[in-house]
Amino acid sequence: MDEALVTYFQAPHSFTGEDVVELSCHGSPVVLAELLRLLVSFGAELAQPGEFSLRAFLNHRLDLTQAEAIHDLIHAQTSFQAQLAARQLRGELSKQMQPIKQALIELIVWFESSVEFVEDDLDALDLQHFRERLSGIAGQISRLAESYRAGRLIHSGAKLALIGRPNVGKSSLFNALLGIDRAIVTPLPGTTRDTLAETLSINGIPVRLIDTAGLRETDDVIEKLGVERTLTAVAEADLVLAIASVESTLSDEELDLFKKMPVGLCVLNKCDLTSARHVEVQTALSQYAPVLSVSALMGQGIVALRQAIYQRLVSAAQINTEDAIITNERHYAALEQALTSLRAAEQDLTRGFTEEIALTNLHQALRQLGVITGETLIGDIINQIFSTFCIGK
Ligand code: GDP
């Protein structure tokens, strides 16, 4: 039926660490279906989602962060996401965690032996020594946890809300940023009835644009809904762009609105038009945030605007591409819990509790660090993680 290349990987030199035979055949669905039917008739079983990665994990070929990186790599939408996932796949996160864990283990050992040999409580000098080592470890964990601000942005993307009066060109700007005709543009004020959302990649960060309806006070039911949605959009946005047009002076309503909202950037649109009010509007806007002049219609200033959006998002999150970046919420949660336990251990001693209680908290912190790489995890959670993988991975 077909000619195939058969590759035999002898244990432990395969991806899963087991004996593995790979069949490479010609890709026709008919050939593949027939081959599978034959293999199953000889007793083979079809793999569950993520089963190869799970087996590799159980056979210690990968730790959990590496297995999760495979999932992230497959689902990467931007090249930056892919780069970070590839780094994690090479084991970089685990490598960064190793010295932290080692320091904590040493601290536990030191603490245990101190507690065992002294008859009374630890003396002041010991306590001081313990605190210093503890705060060193907590500092490293905390730096790693902080990188999640940037990691979340790279992994899940940022939300951007455009606010401004009807007809200033929000939909046009939205389209210009997106590069396609997505929102409906009309010359009538207040015709953007809905919030539309679409994702674009700005220097590797997936940015979800939320185009909002106008913020005009209104009795119109449909438009009122739009206004409510605008307020919701602003509440969940990572960056708010205030849009105005060179055509008209800012109204009291706009001034009031921009003052109330956490505006990160101002966009002065319709700069292709000659307007006597241009400078006046620009000055008024500059009291809220840096102003960028654009023409959504002609595409002027859009590249600079994209760059400014990136700068704002990145500086808020402080992305340092050299260090390990936590992109996974599960890892972040474990780091935070480890920190909580370390702080509790310190407080236990300050409050004069017995050393045993502090020790329990130190062990708890160590367990939490182990959760990240999968050394300490219960089966249910492991199954849950691998079940999100595709079949064949
Ligand atoms: P929105 O209500 O704020 O979403 O505004 P729209 O994007 O629907 O634009 C309102 C009107 O302004 C439309 O007729 C657009 O063609 C026009 N418009 C938008 N941007 C520009 C621009 O940069 N220059 C000029 N001359 N007209 C624009």
Coordinates of C-alpha atoms and ligand atoms in Angstrom, one line a residue:
M1 CA 0.0 0.0 0.0
D2 CA 2.8 2.4 0.8
E3 CA 6.6 2.7 1.3
A4 CA 7.5 3.9 4.8
L5 CA 10.5 4.9 6.7
V6 CA 10.7 3.0 10.0
T7 CA 12.8 4.5 12.8
Y8 CA 13.6 2.6 16.0
F9 CA 14.6 4.5 19.1
Q10 CA 16.0 2.2 21.7
A11 CA 15.1 3.1 25.3
P12 CA 16.1 5.4 26.9
H13 CA 17.1 7.3 23.8
S14 CA 13.6 8.4 22.7
F15 CA 11.4 11.3 23.4
T16 CA 9.4 9.4 26.0
G17 CA 12.4 7.4 27.3
E18 CA 10.7 4.1 26.2
D19 CA 11.3 1.9 23.1
V20 CA 9.7 3.8 20.3
V21 CA 9.1 3.0 16.6
E22 CA 8.2 5.8 14.4
L23 CA 6.6 5.2 11.0
S24 CA 7.0 8.0 8.4
C25 CA 4.7 7.4 5.5
H26 CA 3.1 9.4 2.7
G27 CA 0.5 11.7 4.0
S28 CA -2.7 10.6 2.3
P29 CA -5.5 10.2 4.8
V30 CA -6.5 6.9 3.1
V31 CA -3.0 5.5 3.7
L32 CA -2.8 6.8 7.2
A33 CA -6.3 5.4 8.1
E34 CA -5.4 2.0 6.7
L35 CA -2.1 2.0 8.5
L36 CA -3.7 2.9 11.8
R37 CA -6.4 0.2 11.3
L38 CA -3.7 -2.4 10.8
L39 CA -1.6 -1.3 13.8
V40 CA -4.7 -1.3 16.0
S41 CA -5.7 -4.8 14.8
F42 CA -2.2 -5.9 15.9
G43 CA -2.9 -4.6 19.4
A44 CA -1.7 -1.0 19.3
E45 CA -3.7 1.7 21.2
L46 CA -4.3 5.2 20.1
A47 CA -2.6 7.9 22.2
Q48 CA -4.6 10.1 24.5
P49 CA -4.1 13.9 24.3
G50 CA -0.6 14.8 25.6
E51 CA 0.2 11.2 26.2
F52 CA 3.7 11.4 24.7
S53 CA 4.6 14.4 26.8
L54 CA 3.1 12.8 29.9
R55 CA 5.1 9.6 29.4
A56 CA 8.3 11.7 28.9
F57 CA 7.5 13.5 32.1
L58 CA 6.8 10.3 34.1
N59 CA 10.1 8.9 32.8
H60 CA 11.9 12.0 33.9
R61 CA 12.9 13.0 30.3
L62 CA 11.2 16.4 30.8
D63 CA 10.1 18.3 33.9
L64 CA 6.7 19.8 34.0
T65 CA 7.8 23.3 32.9
Q66 CA 9.3 21.8 29.8
A67 CA 6.2 19.7 29.0
E68 CA 4.1 22.9 29.4
A69 CA 6.5 24.7 27.1
I70 CA 5.6 22.2 24.3
H71 CA 1.9 23.2 24.7
D72 CA 2.9 26.9 24.7
L73 CA 5.1 26.4 21.6
I74 CA 2.3 24.8 19.7
H75 CA -0.2 27.5 20.6
A76 CA 2.2 30.5 20.1
Q77 CA 0.6 33.3 18.2
T78 CA 3.6 35.6 18.0
S79 CA 7.3 34.9 17.5
F80 CA 8.1 36.3 20.9
Q81 CA 5.7 33.8 22.6
A82 CA 7.4 31.1 20.6
Q83 CA 10.9 32.3 21.7
L84 CA 9.9 32.2 25.4
A85 CA 8.3 28.8 25.1
A86 CA 11.5 27.5 23.3
R87 CA 13.6 28.8 26.2
Q88 CA 11.4 27.1 28.7
L89 CA 11.5 23.9 26.7
R90 CA 15.3 24.0 27.0
G91 CA 14.8 23.9 30.7
E92 CA 15.7 27.5 31.5
L93 CA 13.1 28.1 34.1
S94 CA 14.0 24.9 35.9
K95 CA 17.7 26.0 35.8
Q96 CA 16.8 29.3 37.3
M97 CA 14.8 27.6 40.0
Q98 CA 17.5 25.2 41.0
P99 CA 19.8 27.5 43.0
I100 CA 16.8 29.0 44.8
K101 CA 15.6 25.6 45.8
Q102 CA 19.1 24.6 46.8
A103 CA 19.4 27.7 49.0
L104 CA 16.1 26.9 50.7
I105 CA 17.1 23.3 51.4
E106 CA 20.4 24.5 52.9
L107 CA 18.5 26.9 55.1
I108 CA 16.2 24.2 56.2
V109 CA 19.1 21.9 57.1
W110 CA 20.9 24.6 59.0
F111 CA 17.8 25.6 60.8
E112 CA 16.9 22.0 61.7
S113 CA 20.4 21.4 63.1
S114 CA 20.4 24.7 65.1
V115 CA 17.1 23.8 66.6
E116 CA 18.3 20.4 67.5
F117 CA 21.5 21.4 69.2
V118 CA 20.4 24.5 71.2
E119 CA 18.5 23.9 74.4
D120 CA 16.7 27.2 74.5
D121 CA 15.4 29.3 71.6
L122 CA 17.7 30.5 68.9
D123 CA 19.8 33.4 70.0
A124 CA 19.7 36.8 68.5
L125 CA 22.7 36.2 66.2
D126 CA 21.2 33.0 64.8
L127 CA 17.9 34.7 64.3
Q128 CA 19.6 37.6 62.4
H129 CA 21.5 35.1 60.2
F130 CA 18.3 33.2 59.5
R131 CA 16.4 36.4 58.6
E132 CA 19.1 37.4 56.1
R133 CA 19.2 34.1 54.3
L134 CA 15.5 34.0 54.3
S135 CA 15.1 37.4 52.8
G136 CA 17.7 36.6 50.2
I137 CA 15.7 33.6 49.0
A138 CA 12.4 35.5 49.2
G139 CA 13.9 38.3 47.1
Q140 CA 14.9 35.9 44.3
I141 CA 11.5 34.3 44.3
S142 CA 9.8 37.6 44.3
R143 CA 11.8 38.8 41.3
L144 CA 10.8 35.7 39.4
A145 CA 7.1 36.2 40.4
E146 CA 7.2 39.9 39.3
S147 CA 8.3 38.9 35.8
Y148 CA 4.7 37.5 35.5
R149 CA 3.5 41.0 34.8
A150 CA 5.5 41.0 31.6
G151 CA 4.9 37.2 31.0
R152 CA 1.2 37.6 31.2
L153 CA 1.3 40.3 28.7
I154 CA 3.4 38.2 26.3
H155 CA 1.4 35.1 26.9
S156 CA -2.2 36.4 27.0
G157 CA -1.8 39.7 25.4
A158 CA -2.9 43.2 26.3
K159 CA -6.2 44.9 26.0
L160 CA -6.4 48.4 24.5
A161 CA -9.5 50.6 24.8
L162 CA -10.1 53.6 22.5
I163 CA -12.3 56.3 24.0
G164 CA -13.5 59.6 22.6
R165 CA -16.6 61.4 21.3
P166 CA -18.5 59.9 18.4
N167 CA -17.1 60.9 15.0
V168 CA -13.5 61.7 16.1
G169 CA -12.4 58.6 14.1
K170 CA -12.2 55.7 16.6
S171 CA -13.4 53.1 14.1
S172 CA -11.1 54.5 11.4
L173 CA -8.1 54.4 13.8
F174 CA -9.1 50.9 14.8
N175 CA -9.1 49.8 11.2
A176 CA -5.8 51.6 10.5
L177 CA -4.1 49.8 13.4
L178 CA -5.6 46.5 12.3
G179 CA -4.9 47.1 8.7
I180 CA -8.3 45.7 7.6
D181 CA -11.8 47.1 7.3
R182 CA -13.3 45.5 10.4
A183 CA -15.4 48.1 12.1
I184 CA -18.2 49.9 10.3
V185 CA -17.2 53.5 9.4
T186 CA -20.0 56.0 8.7
P187 CA -20.1 59.8 8.6
L188 CA -23.0 59.9 11.1
P189 CA -22.1 60.5 14.8
G190 CA -22.8 57.7 17.2
T191 CA -23.0 54.9 14.7
T192 CA -20.5 52.6 16.2
R193 CA -23.1 50.6 18.2
D194 CA -21.1 47.8 19.4
T195 CA -17.7 47.1 20.9
L196 CA -15.7 45.1 18.4
A197 CA -12.6 43.2 19.3
E198 CA -9.8 41.9 17.1
T199 CA -6.2 40.9 18.0
L200 CA -3.1 42.3 16.3
S201 CA 0.6 41.7 17.1
I202 CA 2.6 44.7 18.1
N203 CA 6.3 43.7 18.3
G204 CA 5.3 40.2 19.4
I205 CA 2.7 41.2 22.0
P206 CA -0.8 40.2 21.1
V207 CA -2.9 43.3 21.5
R208 CA -6.6 43.0 21.6
L209 CA -8.2 46.2 20.5
I210 CA -11.5 47.1 22.0
D211 CA -13.3 49.6 19.9
T212 CA -15.9 51.3 22.0
A213 CA -19.1 53.2 21.2
G214 CA -19.1 56.9 21.8
L215 CA -19.3 58.3 25.3
R216 CA -22.0 60.9 24.6
E217 CA -24.6 61.2 27.3
T218 CA -27.7 59.8 25.6
D219 CA -31.2 58.6 26.0
D220 CA -31.0 56.3 23.0
V221 CA -31.2 52.7 24.5
I222 CA -28.9 51.1 22.1
E223 CA -26.3 53.8 22.4
K224 CA -26.6 53.7 26.2
L225 CA -25.7 50.0 26.1
G226 CA -22.6 51.0 24.1
V227 CA -21.6 53.6 26.7
E228 CA -21.9 51.0 29.5
R229 CA -19.8 48.7 27.5
T230 CA -17.2 51.4 27.0
L231 CA -16.9 51.8 30.7
T232 CA -16.5 48.1 31.1
A233 CA -13.9 48.0 28.4
V234 CA -11.9 50.8 30.1
A235 CA -12.1 49.0 33.4
E236 CA -10.4 45.9 32.0
A237 CA -8.0 47.6 29.6
D238 CA -4.2 47.6 30.0
L239 CA -4.0 50.8 28.1
V240 CA -6.5 53.5 27.4
L241 CA -6.2 55.7 24.3
A242 CA -8.1 59.0 24.3
I243 CA -8.9 60.1 20.8
A244 CA -9.8 63.6 19.6
S245 CA -10.0 65.3 16.3
V246 CA -8.3 68.5 15.1
E247 CA -11.7 69.6 13.8
S248 CA -13.2 70.8 17.1
T249 CA -12.2 72.1 20.5
L250 CA -12.5 69.6 23.3
S251 CA -16.0 69.9 24.8
D252 CA -16.5 70.1 28.6
E253 CA -17.8 66.6 28.4
E254 CA -14.6 65.3 26.7
L255 CA -12.4 67.2 29.2
D256 CA -14.3 65.6 32.0
L257 CA -14.2 62.2 30.5
F258 CA -10.4 62.2 29.9
K259 CA -9.8 63.5 33.4
K260 CA -11.8 60.6 34.9
M261 CA -10.2 57.8 32.8
P262 CA -6.8 56.4 33.2
V263 CA -5.6 57.7 29.8
G264 CA -2.2 56.4 28.8
L265 CA -1.8 58.0 25.4
C266 CA -3.7 60.7 23.5
V267 CA -4.3 60.5 19.8
L268 CA -5.0 63.6 17.8
N269 CA -6.7 62.4 14.6
K270 CA -7.5 63.9 11.3
C271 CA -4.2 65.7 11.0
D272 CA -4.6 65.7 7.2
L273 CA -7.2 68.4 7.6
T274 CA -6.2 72.0 8.0
S275 CA -7.8 73.3 11.2
A276 CA -7.4 76.6 13.1
R277 CA -8.0 74.6 16.3
H278 CA -5.2 72.1 15.8
V279 CA -2.7 73.6 18.3
E280 CA -5.4 74.4 20.8
V281 CA -6.7 70.8 20.9
Q282 CA -3.1 69.4 21.0
T283 CA -2.3 71.6 24.0
A284 CA -5.5 70.6 25.8
L285 CA -4.8 66.9 25.2
S286 CA -1.2 67.1 26.4
Q287 CA -2.4 67.7 30.0
Y288 CA -3.6 64.1 30.2
A289 CA -0.9 62.0 28.4
P290 CA 1.7 62.3 25.6
V291 CA -0.1 63.2 22.3
L292 CA 0.5 61.5 19.0
S293 CA -0.8 63.2 15.8
V294 CA -2.2 60.8 13.2
S295 CA -4.5 60.6 10.2
A296 CA -6.4 57.3 10.4
L297 CA -7.7 58.1 6.9
M298 CA -4.4 58.6 5.3
G299 CA -2.4 56.2 7.5
Q300 CA -0.1 58.9 8.7
G301 CA 1.6 58.4 12.1
I302 CA 0.2 54.9 12.5
V303 CA 3.6 53.2 12.7
A304 CA 4.7 55.7 15.4
L305 CA 1.5 55.1 17.2
R306 CA 2.0 51.3 17.2
Q307 CA 5.5 51.9 18.6
A308 CA 4.2 54.2 21.3
I309 CA 1.6 51.7 22.3
Y310 CA 4.3 49.0 22.6
Q311 CA 6.5 51.3 24.7
R312 CA 3.7 52.0 27.1
L313 CA 2.7 48.4 27.5
V314 CA 6.3 47.2 27.9
S315 CA 7.5 49.9 30.3
A316 CA 4.5 49.2 32.4
A317 CA 5.4 45.6 32.6
Q318 CA 9.2 46.0 32.5
I319 CA 10.1 43.3 30.1
N320 CA 13.7 42.2 30.5
T321 CA 14.3 39.6 27.8
E322 CA 17.5 38.4 29.4
D323 CA 16.0 37.0 32.5
A324 CA 13.6 34.1 32.9
I325 CA 10.0 35.3 32.4
I326 CA 7.1 33.5 34.1
T327 CA 4.3 33.2 31.5
N328 CA 2.2 30.5 33.2
E329 CA -0.4 31.4 35.8
R330 CA 0.2 28.1 37.6
H331 CA 3.9 28.8 38.1
Y332 CA 3.1 32.3 39.3
A333 CA 0.5 31.0 41.8
A334 CA 3.1 28.5 43.2
L335 CA 5.7 31.3 43.5
E336 CA 3.3 33.5 45.4
Q337 CA 2.4 30.7 47.7
A338 CA 6.0 29.9 48.4
L339 CA 6.5 33.6 49.3
T340 CA 3.6 33.6 51.6
S341 CA 5.0 30.6 53.4
L342 CA 8.5 32.2 53.7
R343 CA 7.0 35.3 55.1
A344 CA 4.9 33.3 57.6
A345 CA 8.1 31.5 58.7
E346 CA 9.8 34.8 59.4
Q347 CA 6.8 36.1 61.4
D348 CA 6.6 32.8 63.4
L349 CA 10.0 33.5 64.8
T350 CA 9.5 37.2 65.3
R351 CA 6.3 36.5 67.3
G352 CA 8.2 33.9 69.3
F353 CA 6.4 30.8 68.1
T354 CA 8.2 27.5 68.4
E355 CA 10.8 26.8 65.7
E356 CA 8.8 23.8 64.6
I357 CA 6.1 26.0 63.3
A358 CA 8.6 28.1 61.3
L359 CA 10.1 24.9 59.9
T360 CA 6.7 23.6 58.7
N361 CA 6.3 26.8 56.8
L362 CA 9.8 26.5 55.2
H363 CA 8.9 23.0 54.1
Q364 CA 5.7 24.2 52.7
A365 CA 7.6 26.8 50.6
L366 CA 9.9 24.1 49.3
R367 CA 6.9 22.0 48.3
Q368 CA 5.4 24.9 46.4
L369 CA 8.7 25.4 44.4
G370 CA 8.5 21.7 43.6
V371 CA 5.0 22.1 42.3
I372 CA 6.4 24.3 39.4
T373 CA 8.7 21.6 38.0
G374 CA 6.3 18.8 38.9
E375 CA 8.3 17.1 41.6
T376 CA 5.5 17.7 44.1
L377 CA 2.2 17.5 42.4
I378 CA -0.8 15.3 42.8
G379 CA -1.9 13.1 39.9
D380 CA -5.2 14.9 39.3
I381 CA -3.5 18.2 38.5
I382 CA -0.9 16.4 36.2
N383 CA -3.7 14.8 34.3
Q384 CA -5.5 18.1 34.0
I385 CA -2.4 19.8 32.6
F386 CA -1.7 17.1 30.0
S387 CA -5.4 16.8 28.9
T388 CA -5.2 20.2 27.4
F389 CA -2.5 19.0 24.9
C390 CA -3.3 17.8 21.4
I391 CA -3.3 14.2 20.4
G392 CA 0.1 13.1 19.2
K393 CA 2.0 15.5 21.5
Ligands
GDP1 P1 -16.0 57.2 15.3 O1 -17.4 57.5 15.5 O2 -15.2 57.9 16.4 O3 -15.7 55.7 15.3 O4 -15.5 57.8 14.0 P2 -15.4 57.1 12.5 O5 -14.1 56.3 12.5 O6 -16.7 56.5 12.2 O7 -15.1 58.4 11.6 C1 -16.0 59.4 11.5 C2 -15.8 60.2 10.2 O8 -14.5 60.8 10.2 C3 -15.8 59.3 9.0 O9 -16.4 60.0 7.9 C4 -14.3 59.1 8.7 O10 -14.1 58.9 7.3 C5 -13.7 60.4 9.1 N1 -12.3 60.3 9.5 C6 -11.8 59.4 10.3 N2 -10.5 59.6 10.4 C7 -10.1 60.6 9.6 C8 -8.9 61.2 9.3 O11 -7.8 60.9 9.7 N3 -9.0 62.3 8.4 C9 -10.2 62.7 7.9 N4 -10.1 63.7 7.0 N5 -11.3 62.1 8.1 C10 -11.4 61.1 9.0

